[in-house]
Coordinates of C-alpha atoms and ligand atoms in Angstrom, one line a residue:
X1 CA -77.3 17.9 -23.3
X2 CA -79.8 17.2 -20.2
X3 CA -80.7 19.0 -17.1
X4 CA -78.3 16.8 -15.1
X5 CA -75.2 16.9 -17.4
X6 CA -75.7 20.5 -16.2
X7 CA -74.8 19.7 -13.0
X8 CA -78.0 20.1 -10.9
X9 CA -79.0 18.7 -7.9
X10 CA -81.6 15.7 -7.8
X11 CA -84.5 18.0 -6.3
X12 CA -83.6 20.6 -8.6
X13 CA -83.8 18.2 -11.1
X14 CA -87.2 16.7 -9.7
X15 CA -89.1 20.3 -9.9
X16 CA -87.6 21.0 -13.6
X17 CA -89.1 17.6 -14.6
X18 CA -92.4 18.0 -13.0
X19 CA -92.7 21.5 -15.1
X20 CA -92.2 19.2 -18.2
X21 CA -89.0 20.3 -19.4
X22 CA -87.5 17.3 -21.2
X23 CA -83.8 19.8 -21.9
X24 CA -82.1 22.9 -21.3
X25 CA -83.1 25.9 -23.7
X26 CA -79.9 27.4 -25.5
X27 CA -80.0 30.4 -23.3
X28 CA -79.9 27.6 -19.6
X29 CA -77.2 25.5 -21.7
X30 CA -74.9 28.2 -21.8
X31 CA -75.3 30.1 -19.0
X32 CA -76.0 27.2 -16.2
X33 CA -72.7 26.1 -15.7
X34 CA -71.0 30.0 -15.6
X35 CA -73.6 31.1 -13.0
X36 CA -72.6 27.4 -11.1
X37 CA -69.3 28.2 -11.2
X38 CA -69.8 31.5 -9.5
X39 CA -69.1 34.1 -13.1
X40 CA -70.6 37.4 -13.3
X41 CA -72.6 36.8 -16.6
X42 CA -74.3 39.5 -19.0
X43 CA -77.0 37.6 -21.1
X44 CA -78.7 38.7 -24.1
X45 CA -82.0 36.9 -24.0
X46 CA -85.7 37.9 -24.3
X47 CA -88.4 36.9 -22.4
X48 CA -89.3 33.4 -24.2
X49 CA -85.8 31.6 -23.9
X50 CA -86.2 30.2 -20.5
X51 CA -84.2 32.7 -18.9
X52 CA -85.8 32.7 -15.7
X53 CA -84.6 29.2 -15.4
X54 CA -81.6 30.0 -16.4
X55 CA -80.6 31.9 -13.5
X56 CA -83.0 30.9 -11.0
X57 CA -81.9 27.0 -11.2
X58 CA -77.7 27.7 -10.8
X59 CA -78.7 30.3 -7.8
X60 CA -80.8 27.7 -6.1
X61 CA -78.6 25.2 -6.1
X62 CA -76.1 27.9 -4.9
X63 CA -78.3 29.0 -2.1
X64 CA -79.3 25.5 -0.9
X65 CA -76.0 24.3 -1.0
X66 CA -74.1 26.8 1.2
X67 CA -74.5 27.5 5.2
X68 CA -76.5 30.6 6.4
X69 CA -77.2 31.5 9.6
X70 CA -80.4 31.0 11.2
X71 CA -82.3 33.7 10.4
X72 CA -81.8 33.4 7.1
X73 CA -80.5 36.8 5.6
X74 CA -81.1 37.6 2.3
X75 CA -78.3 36.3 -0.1
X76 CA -80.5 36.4 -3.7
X77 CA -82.3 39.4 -5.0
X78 CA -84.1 39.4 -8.1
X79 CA -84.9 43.2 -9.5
X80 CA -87.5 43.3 -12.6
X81 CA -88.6 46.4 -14.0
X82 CA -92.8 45.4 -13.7
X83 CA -95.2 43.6 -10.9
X84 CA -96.4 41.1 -13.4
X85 CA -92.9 40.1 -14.4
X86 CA -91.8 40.2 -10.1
X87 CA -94.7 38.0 -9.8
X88 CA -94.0 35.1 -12.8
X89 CA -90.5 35.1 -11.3
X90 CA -91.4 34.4 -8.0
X91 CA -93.7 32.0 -9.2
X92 CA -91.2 30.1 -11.1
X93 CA -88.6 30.5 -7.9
X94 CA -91.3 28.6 -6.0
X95 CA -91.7 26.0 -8.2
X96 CA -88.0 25.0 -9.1
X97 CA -87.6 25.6 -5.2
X98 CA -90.4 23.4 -4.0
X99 CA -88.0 20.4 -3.3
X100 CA -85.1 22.8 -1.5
X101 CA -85.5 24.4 2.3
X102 CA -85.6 27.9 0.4
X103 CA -87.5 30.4 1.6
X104 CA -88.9 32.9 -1.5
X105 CA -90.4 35.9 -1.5
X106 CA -91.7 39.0 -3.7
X107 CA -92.2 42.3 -3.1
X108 CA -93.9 44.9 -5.6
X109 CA -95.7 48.3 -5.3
X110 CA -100.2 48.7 -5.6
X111 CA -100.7 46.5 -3.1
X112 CA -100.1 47.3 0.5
X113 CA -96.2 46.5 2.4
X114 CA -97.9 45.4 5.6
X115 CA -97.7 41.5 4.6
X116 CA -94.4 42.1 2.7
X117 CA -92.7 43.8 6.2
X118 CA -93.8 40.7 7.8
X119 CA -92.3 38.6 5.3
X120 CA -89.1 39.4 4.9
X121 CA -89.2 39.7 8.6
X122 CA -89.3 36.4 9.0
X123 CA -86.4 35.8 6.6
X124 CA -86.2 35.0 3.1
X125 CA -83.2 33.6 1.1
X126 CA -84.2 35.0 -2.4
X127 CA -86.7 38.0 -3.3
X128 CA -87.5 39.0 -6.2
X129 CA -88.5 42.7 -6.5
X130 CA -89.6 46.1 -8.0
X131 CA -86.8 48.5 -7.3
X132 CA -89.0 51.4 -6.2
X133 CA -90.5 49.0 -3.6
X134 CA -87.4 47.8 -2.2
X135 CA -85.6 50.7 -1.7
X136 CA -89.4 51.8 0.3
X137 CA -88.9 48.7 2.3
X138 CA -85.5 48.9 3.0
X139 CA -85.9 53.1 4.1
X140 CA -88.2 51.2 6.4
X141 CA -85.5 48.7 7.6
X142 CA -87.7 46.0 6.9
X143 CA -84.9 44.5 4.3
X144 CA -81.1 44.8 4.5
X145 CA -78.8 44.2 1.2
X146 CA -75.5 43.1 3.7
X147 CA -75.3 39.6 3.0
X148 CA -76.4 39.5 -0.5
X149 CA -74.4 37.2 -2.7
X150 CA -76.0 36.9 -5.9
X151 CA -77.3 40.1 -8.0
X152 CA -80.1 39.5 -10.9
X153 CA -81.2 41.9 -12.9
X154 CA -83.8 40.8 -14.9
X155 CA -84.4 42.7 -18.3
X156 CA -82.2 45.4 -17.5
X157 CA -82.9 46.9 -20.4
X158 CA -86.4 47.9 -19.6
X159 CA -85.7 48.8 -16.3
X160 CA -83.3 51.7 -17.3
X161 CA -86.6 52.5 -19.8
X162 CA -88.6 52.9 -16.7
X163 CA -86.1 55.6 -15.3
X164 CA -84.7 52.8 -12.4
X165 CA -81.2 53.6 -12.7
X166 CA -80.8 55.7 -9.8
X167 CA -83.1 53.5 -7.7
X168 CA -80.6 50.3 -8.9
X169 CA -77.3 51.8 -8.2
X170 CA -78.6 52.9 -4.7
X171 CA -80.0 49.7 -3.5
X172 CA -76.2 48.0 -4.9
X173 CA -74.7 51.0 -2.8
X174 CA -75.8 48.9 0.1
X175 CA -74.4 45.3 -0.9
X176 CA -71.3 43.9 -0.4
X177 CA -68.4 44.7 -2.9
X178 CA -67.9 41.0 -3.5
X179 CA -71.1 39.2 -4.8
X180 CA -71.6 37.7 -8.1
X181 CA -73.8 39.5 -10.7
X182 CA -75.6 38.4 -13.5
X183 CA -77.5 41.0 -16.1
X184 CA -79.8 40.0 -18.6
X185 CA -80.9 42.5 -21.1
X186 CA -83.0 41.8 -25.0
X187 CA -81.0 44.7 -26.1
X188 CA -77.4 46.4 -25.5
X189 CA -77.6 50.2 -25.6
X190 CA -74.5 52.2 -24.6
X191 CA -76.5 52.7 -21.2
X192 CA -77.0 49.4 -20.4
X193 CA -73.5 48.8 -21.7
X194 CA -72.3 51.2 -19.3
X195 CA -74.8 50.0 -16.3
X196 CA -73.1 46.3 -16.9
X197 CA -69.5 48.1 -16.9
X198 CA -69.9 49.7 -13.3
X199 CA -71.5 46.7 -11.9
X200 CA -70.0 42.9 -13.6
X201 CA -66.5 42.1 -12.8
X202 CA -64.9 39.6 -15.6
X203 CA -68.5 38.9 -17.2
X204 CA -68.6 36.0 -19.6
X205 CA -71.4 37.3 -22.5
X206 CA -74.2 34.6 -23.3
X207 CA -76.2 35.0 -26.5
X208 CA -78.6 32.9 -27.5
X209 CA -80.1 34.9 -30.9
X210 CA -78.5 37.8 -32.5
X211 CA -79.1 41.2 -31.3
X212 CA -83.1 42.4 -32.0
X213 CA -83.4 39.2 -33.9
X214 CA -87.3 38.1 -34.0
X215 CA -87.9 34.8 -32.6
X216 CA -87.8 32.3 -35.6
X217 CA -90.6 30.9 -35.9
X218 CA -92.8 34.6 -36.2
X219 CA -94.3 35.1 -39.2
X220 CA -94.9 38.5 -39.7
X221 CA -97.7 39.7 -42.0
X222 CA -99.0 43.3 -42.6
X223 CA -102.3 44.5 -43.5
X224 CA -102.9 47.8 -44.9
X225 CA -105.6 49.1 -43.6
X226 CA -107.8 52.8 -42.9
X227 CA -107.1 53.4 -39.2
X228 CA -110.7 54.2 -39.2
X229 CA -111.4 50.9 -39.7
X230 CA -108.6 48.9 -38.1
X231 CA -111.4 47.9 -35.2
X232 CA -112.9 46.6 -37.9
X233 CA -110.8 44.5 -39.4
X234 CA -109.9 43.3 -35.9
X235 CA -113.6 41.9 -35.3
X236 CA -113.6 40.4 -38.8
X237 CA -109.8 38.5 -38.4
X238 CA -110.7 37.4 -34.8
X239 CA -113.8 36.3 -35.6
X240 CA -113.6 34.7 -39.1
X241 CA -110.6 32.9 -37.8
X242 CA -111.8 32.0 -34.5
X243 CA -108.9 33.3 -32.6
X244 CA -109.4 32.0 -29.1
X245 CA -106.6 34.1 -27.5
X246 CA -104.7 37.5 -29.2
X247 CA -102.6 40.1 -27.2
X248 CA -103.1 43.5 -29.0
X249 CA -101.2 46.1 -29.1
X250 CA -101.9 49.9 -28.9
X251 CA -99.9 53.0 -28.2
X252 CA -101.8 54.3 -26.0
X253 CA -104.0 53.8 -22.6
X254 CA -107.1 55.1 -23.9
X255 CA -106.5 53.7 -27.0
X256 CA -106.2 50.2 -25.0
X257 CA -109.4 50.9 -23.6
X258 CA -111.2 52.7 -26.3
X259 CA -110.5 49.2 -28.7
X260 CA -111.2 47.0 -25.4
X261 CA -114.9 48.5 -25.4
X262 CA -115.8 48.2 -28.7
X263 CA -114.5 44.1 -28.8
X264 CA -116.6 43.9 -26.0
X265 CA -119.8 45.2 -27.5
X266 CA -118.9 43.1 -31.2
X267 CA -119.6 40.2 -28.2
X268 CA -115.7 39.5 -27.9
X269 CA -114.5 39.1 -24.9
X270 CA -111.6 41.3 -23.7
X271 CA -109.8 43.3 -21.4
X272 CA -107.3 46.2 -21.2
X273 CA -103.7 46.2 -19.4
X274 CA -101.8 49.3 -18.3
X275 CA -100.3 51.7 -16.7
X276 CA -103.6 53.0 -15.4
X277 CA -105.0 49.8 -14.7
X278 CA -105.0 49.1 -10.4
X279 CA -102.4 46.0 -9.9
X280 CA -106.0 43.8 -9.1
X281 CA -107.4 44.6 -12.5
X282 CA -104.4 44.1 -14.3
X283 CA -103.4 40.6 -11.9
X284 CA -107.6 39.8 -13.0
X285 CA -107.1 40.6 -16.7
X286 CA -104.3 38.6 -17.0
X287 CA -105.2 35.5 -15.2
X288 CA -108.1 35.6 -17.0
X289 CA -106.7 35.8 -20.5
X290 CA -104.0 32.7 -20.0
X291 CA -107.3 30.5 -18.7
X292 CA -108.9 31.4 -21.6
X293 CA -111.6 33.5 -19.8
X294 CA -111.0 36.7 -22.1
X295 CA -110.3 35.9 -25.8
X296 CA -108.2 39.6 -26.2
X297 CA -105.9 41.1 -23.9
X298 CA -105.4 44.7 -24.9
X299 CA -102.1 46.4 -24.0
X300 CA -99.7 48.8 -24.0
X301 CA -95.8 48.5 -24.5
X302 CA -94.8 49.1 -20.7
X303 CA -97.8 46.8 -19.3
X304 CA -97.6 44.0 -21.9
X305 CA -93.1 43.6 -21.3
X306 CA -92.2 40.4 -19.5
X307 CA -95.6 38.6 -19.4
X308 CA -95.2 34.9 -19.8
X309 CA -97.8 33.8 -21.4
X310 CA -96.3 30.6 -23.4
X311 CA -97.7 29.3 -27.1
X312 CA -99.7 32.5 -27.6
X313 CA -100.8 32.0 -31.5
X314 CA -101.6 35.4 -32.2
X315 CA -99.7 39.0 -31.5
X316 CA -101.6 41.9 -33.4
X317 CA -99.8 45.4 -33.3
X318 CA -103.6 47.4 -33.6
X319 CA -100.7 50.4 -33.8
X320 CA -97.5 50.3 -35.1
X321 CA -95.0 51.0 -31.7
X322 CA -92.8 54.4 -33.0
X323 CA -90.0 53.2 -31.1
X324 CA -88.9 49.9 -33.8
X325 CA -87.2 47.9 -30.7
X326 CA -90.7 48.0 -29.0
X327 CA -92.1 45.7 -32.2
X328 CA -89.3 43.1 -31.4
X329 CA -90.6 43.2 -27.4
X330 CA -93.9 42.7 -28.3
X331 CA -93.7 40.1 -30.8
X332 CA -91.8 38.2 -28.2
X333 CA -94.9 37.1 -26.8
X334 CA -95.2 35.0 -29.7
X335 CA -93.8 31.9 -31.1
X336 CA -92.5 31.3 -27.8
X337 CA -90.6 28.0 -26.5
X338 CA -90.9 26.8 -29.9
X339 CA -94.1 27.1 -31.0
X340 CA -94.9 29.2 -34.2
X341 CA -96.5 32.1 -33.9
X342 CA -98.0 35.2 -36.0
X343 CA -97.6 38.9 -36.0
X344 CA -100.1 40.7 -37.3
X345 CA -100.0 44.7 -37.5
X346 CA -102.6 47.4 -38.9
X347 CA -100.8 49.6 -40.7
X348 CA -102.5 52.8 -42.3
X349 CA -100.9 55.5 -43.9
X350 CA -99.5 57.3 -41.2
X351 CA -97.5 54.9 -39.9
X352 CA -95.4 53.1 -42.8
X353 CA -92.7 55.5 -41.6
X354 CA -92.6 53.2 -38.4
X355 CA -92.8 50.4 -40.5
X356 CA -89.5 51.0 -42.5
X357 CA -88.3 51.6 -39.4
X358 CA -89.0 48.1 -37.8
X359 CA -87.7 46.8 -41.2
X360 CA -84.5 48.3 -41.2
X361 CA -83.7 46.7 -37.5
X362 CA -85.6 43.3 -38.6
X363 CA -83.1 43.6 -41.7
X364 CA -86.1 42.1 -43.1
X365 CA -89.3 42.9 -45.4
X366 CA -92.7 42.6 -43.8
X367 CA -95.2 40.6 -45.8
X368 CA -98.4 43.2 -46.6
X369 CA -101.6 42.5 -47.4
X370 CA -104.7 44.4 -48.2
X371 CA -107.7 42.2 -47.5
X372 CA -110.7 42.9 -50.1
X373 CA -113.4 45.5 -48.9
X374 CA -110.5 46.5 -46.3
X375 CA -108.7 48.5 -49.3
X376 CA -106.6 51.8 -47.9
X377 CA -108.0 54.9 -49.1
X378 CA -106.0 57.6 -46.1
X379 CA -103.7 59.3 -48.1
X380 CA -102.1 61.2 -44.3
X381 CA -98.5 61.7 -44.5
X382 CA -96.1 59.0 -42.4
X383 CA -95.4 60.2 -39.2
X384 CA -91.5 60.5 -38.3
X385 CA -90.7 57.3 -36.3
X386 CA -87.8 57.6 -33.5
X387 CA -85.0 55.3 -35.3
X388 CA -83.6 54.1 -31.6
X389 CA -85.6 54.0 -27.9
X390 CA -83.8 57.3 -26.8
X391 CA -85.0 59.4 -29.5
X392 CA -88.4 59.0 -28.6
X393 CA -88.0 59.3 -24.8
X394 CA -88.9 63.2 -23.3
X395 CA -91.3 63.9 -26.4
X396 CA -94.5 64.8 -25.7
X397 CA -96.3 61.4 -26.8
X398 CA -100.3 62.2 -26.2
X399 CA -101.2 59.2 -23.9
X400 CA -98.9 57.4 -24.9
X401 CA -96.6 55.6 -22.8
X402 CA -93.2 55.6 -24.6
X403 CA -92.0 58.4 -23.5
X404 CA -89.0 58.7 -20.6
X405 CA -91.6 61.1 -18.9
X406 CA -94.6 58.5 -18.9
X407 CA -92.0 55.6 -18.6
X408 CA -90.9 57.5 -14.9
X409 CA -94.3 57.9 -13.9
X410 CA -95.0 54.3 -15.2
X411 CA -91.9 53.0 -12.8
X412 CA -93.8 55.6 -10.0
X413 CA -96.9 53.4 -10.3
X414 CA -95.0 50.3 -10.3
X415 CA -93.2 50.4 -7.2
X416 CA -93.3 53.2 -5.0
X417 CA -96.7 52.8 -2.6
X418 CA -95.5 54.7 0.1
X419 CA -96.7 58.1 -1.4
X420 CA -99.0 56.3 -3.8
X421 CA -101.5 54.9 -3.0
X422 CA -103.5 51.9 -5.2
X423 CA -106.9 53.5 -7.0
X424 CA -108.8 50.3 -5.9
X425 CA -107.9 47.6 -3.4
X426 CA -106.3 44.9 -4.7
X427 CA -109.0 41.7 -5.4
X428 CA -106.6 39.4 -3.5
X429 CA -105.6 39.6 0.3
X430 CA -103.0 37.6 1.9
X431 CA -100.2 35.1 0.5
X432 CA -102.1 34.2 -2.2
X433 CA -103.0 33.8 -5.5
X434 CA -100.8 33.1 -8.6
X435 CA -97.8 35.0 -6.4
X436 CA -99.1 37.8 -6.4
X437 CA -98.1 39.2 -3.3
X438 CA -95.2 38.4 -1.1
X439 CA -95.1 34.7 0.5
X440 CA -93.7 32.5 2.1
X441 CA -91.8 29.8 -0.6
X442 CA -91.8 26.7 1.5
X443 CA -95.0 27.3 4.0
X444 CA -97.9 27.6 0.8
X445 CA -98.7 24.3 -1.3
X446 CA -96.8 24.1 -4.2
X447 CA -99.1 26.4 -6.6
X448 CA -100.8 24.9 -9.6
X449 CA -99.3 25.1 -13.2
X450 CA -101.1 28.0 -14.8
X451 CA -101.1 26.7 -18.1
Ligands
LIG501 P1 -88.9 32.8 -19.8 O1 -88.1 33.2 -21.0 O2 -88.1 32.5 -18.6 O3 -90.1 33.7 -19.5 O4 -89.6 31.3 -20.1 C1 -90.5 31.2 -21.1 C2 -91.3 29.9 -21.1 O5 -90.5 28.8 -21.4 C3 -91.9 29.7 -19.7 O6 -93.3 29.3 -19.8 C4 -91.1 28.5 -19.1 O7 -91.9 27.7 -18.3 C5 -90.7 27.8 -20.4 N1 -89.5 27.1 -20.3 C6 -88.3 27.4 -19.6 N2 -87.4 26.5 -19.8 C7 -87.8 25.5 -20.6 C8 -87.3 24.3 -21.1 N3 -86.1 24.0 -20.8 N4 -88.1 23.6 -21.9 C9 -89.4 24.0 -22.2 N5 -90.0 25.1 -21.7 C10 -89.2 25.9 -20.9

């Protein structure tokens, strides 16, 4: 099967051969032609399949193939639960677009709605979005949902994490009834099940990998370790092996930046990523990690979901997550596109509780290893891991930010700027850099392949 059997258009086709796709993922193979054909679809896919493609080619060609009136109102919307992954959507959007008269934009919280009101002033066929954001803009009548035709919602999933199911439903309240919809979720809990039931008409399901199936090619490995000395054995693995780029993986903010500063003074170079982060240190840190300017990104759960950052070698879980579905999100940075990858977690005595969890869901044994002078000598009792995402959400979780209360406060930070205001200006002005803030599709040059 090829990108043209799909039954894409010849500048369509042009962009997806420029980005150096030689065929459709499984994920764009089966769910192409559906969205084409106008179906409401509800996708199971991860961040990794070529997703984005998959819905942004078949709206596209939708969009560029059907009359609008002049001042182009806004017939695509794109809602994703974080910045980062509003801003790699809108990047791809502009590059599969770059041969179409489309006009592109994205809107996110952090950064000021000035440039964003003048934007989507000016008329804009597809935006991609933050909810909180939006629904901002549009209380402002900068935005109006009338003639949208095409719904996406873009890891669903994590969006009803974030506490956006209110701010969702509201901004459909202001659609038209008749519009297609496509959801696409990495897992299918009863809420999302019944968020797809009030909002797809006739779905046709796409799978592309069983449900919380690892990507194949992980290979997971364990090592059993003190947790006084898990920053140890981090310096030692990074640098014995010298791993040029690793996304880490703590439970917590300080934790992130607590592990951040001591890589830094073992002379690695790192940086930290979360909720806490302004949107200019976290657009900086991760720039800087995919051109290989930082060897370590350090994140948290909420920060690190939805970054594309393709052929990462490396994933180390410094903690454990407590939540098990959170180990299959974060080792979906790895092994990507198919590429093989490794997952690597610390895990001391406290948390092989969280361990059998992630086993039981993998259906699967982790490989462990105790590396010599590293040898475990904590004899703490496990902590209780929470079996599915809900359990955990509303506990008290020090720091952390798992929990539904952090994850709403997490979702505040994301979108809404109209109360909240950025702790430090952005680093970019304008329509500029890697997307970051809204733009114009058609009027910038046709932006530079990040990787
Ligand atoms: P996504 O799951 O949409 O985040 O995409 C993951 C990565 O796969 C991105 O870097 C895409 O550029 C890349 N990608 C998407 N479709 C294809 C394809 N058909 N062939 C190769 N790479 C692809």
């Amino acid at each position: 099967m090829t990108f043209k059997d799909l039954g894409l258009s010849d500048s369509i086709l042009k962009a997806v051969e420029e980005k150096g796709y030689t065929k459709p993922s499984p994920i764009q193979e089966k769910a192409i032609p559906h969205i084409l054909k106008g179906k409401d679809i509800l996708a199971s896919a991860q961040t990794g399949t070529g997703k984005t493609a998959g819905f942004t080619l078949p709206v596209l060609q939708y969009l560029s193939e059907t009359k609008h009136p002049k001042y182009r109102p806004l017939r695509a919307l794109v809602l994703t639960p974080t910045r980062e992954l509003a801003a790699q959507v809108y990047d791809n959007v502009r590059e599969y677009s770059k041969y179409l008269n489309i006009y592109s934009a994205v809107v996110f919280g952090g950064v000021k709605a000035t440039k964003q009101i003048a934007t989507l002033k000016r008329g804009v066929d597809i935006l991609v979005a933050t909810p909180g954001r939006l629904l901002d803009l549009h209380d402002q009548k900068a935005v109006s949902f009338k003639r949208v035709d095409v719904l996406i919602l873009d890891e669903a999933d994590r969006m009803l994490d974030m506490g956006f199911v209110r701010d969702i439903n509201k901004i459909i309240s202001f659609m038209p009834a008749k519009r297609q919809n496509l959801l696409f979720s990495a897992t299918f809990s009863n809420d999302i099940k019944k968020l797809a039931a009030g909002i797809l008409r006739n779905p046709v399901s796409v799978e592309t990998a069983p449900q919380n199936s690892t990507a194949k090619k992980v290979t997971h490995k364990v090592y059993k370790v003190d947790k006084k000395r898990k920053t140890e054995l981090a310096i030692k693995l990074i640098k014995d092996n010298n791993w040029s780029q690793v996304l880490m993986f703590t439970r917590t903010k300080h934790g992130a930046n607590k592990l951040t500063q001591k890589l830094i003074k073992a002379g690695i170079s790192a940086a930290a990523i979360h909720g806490n982060k302004s949107q200019g240190a976290r657009t900086k840190a991760l720039k800087n990690f995919k051109e290989n300017t930082i060897k370590i990104l350090v994140a948290t759960d909420i920060a690190a979901r939805g970054l594309d950052i393709p052929l990462l070698p490396h994933v180390i879980n410094y903690e454990l997550p407590n939540v098990p579905e959170d180990y299959v999100h974060r080792i979906g940075r790895t092994g990507r596109a198919g590429a093989a990858g490794e997952a690597i977690s610390f895990v001391c005595s406290e948390e092989t509780e969280y361990q059998n969890e992630i086993e039981k869901l993998l259906q699967e044994k982790l490989k462990s290893t105790i590396l010599e002078d590293f040898e475990p000598t904590d004899t703490a009792p496990p902590k209780r891991a929470a079996t599915q995402s809900k359990k955990s959400f509303g506990k008290k979780n020090k720091g952390g930010e798992n929990s539904r209360d952090s994850n709403k406060k997490r979702a505040a930070e994301t979108s809404s700027t109209s109360k909240r205001k950025p702790k430090r200006k952005p680093h970019f002005k304008g329509n500029k850099p890697n997307g970051a803030t809204s733009g114009r599709g058609r009027t910038g040059a046709p932006k530079k392949k990040r990787f």
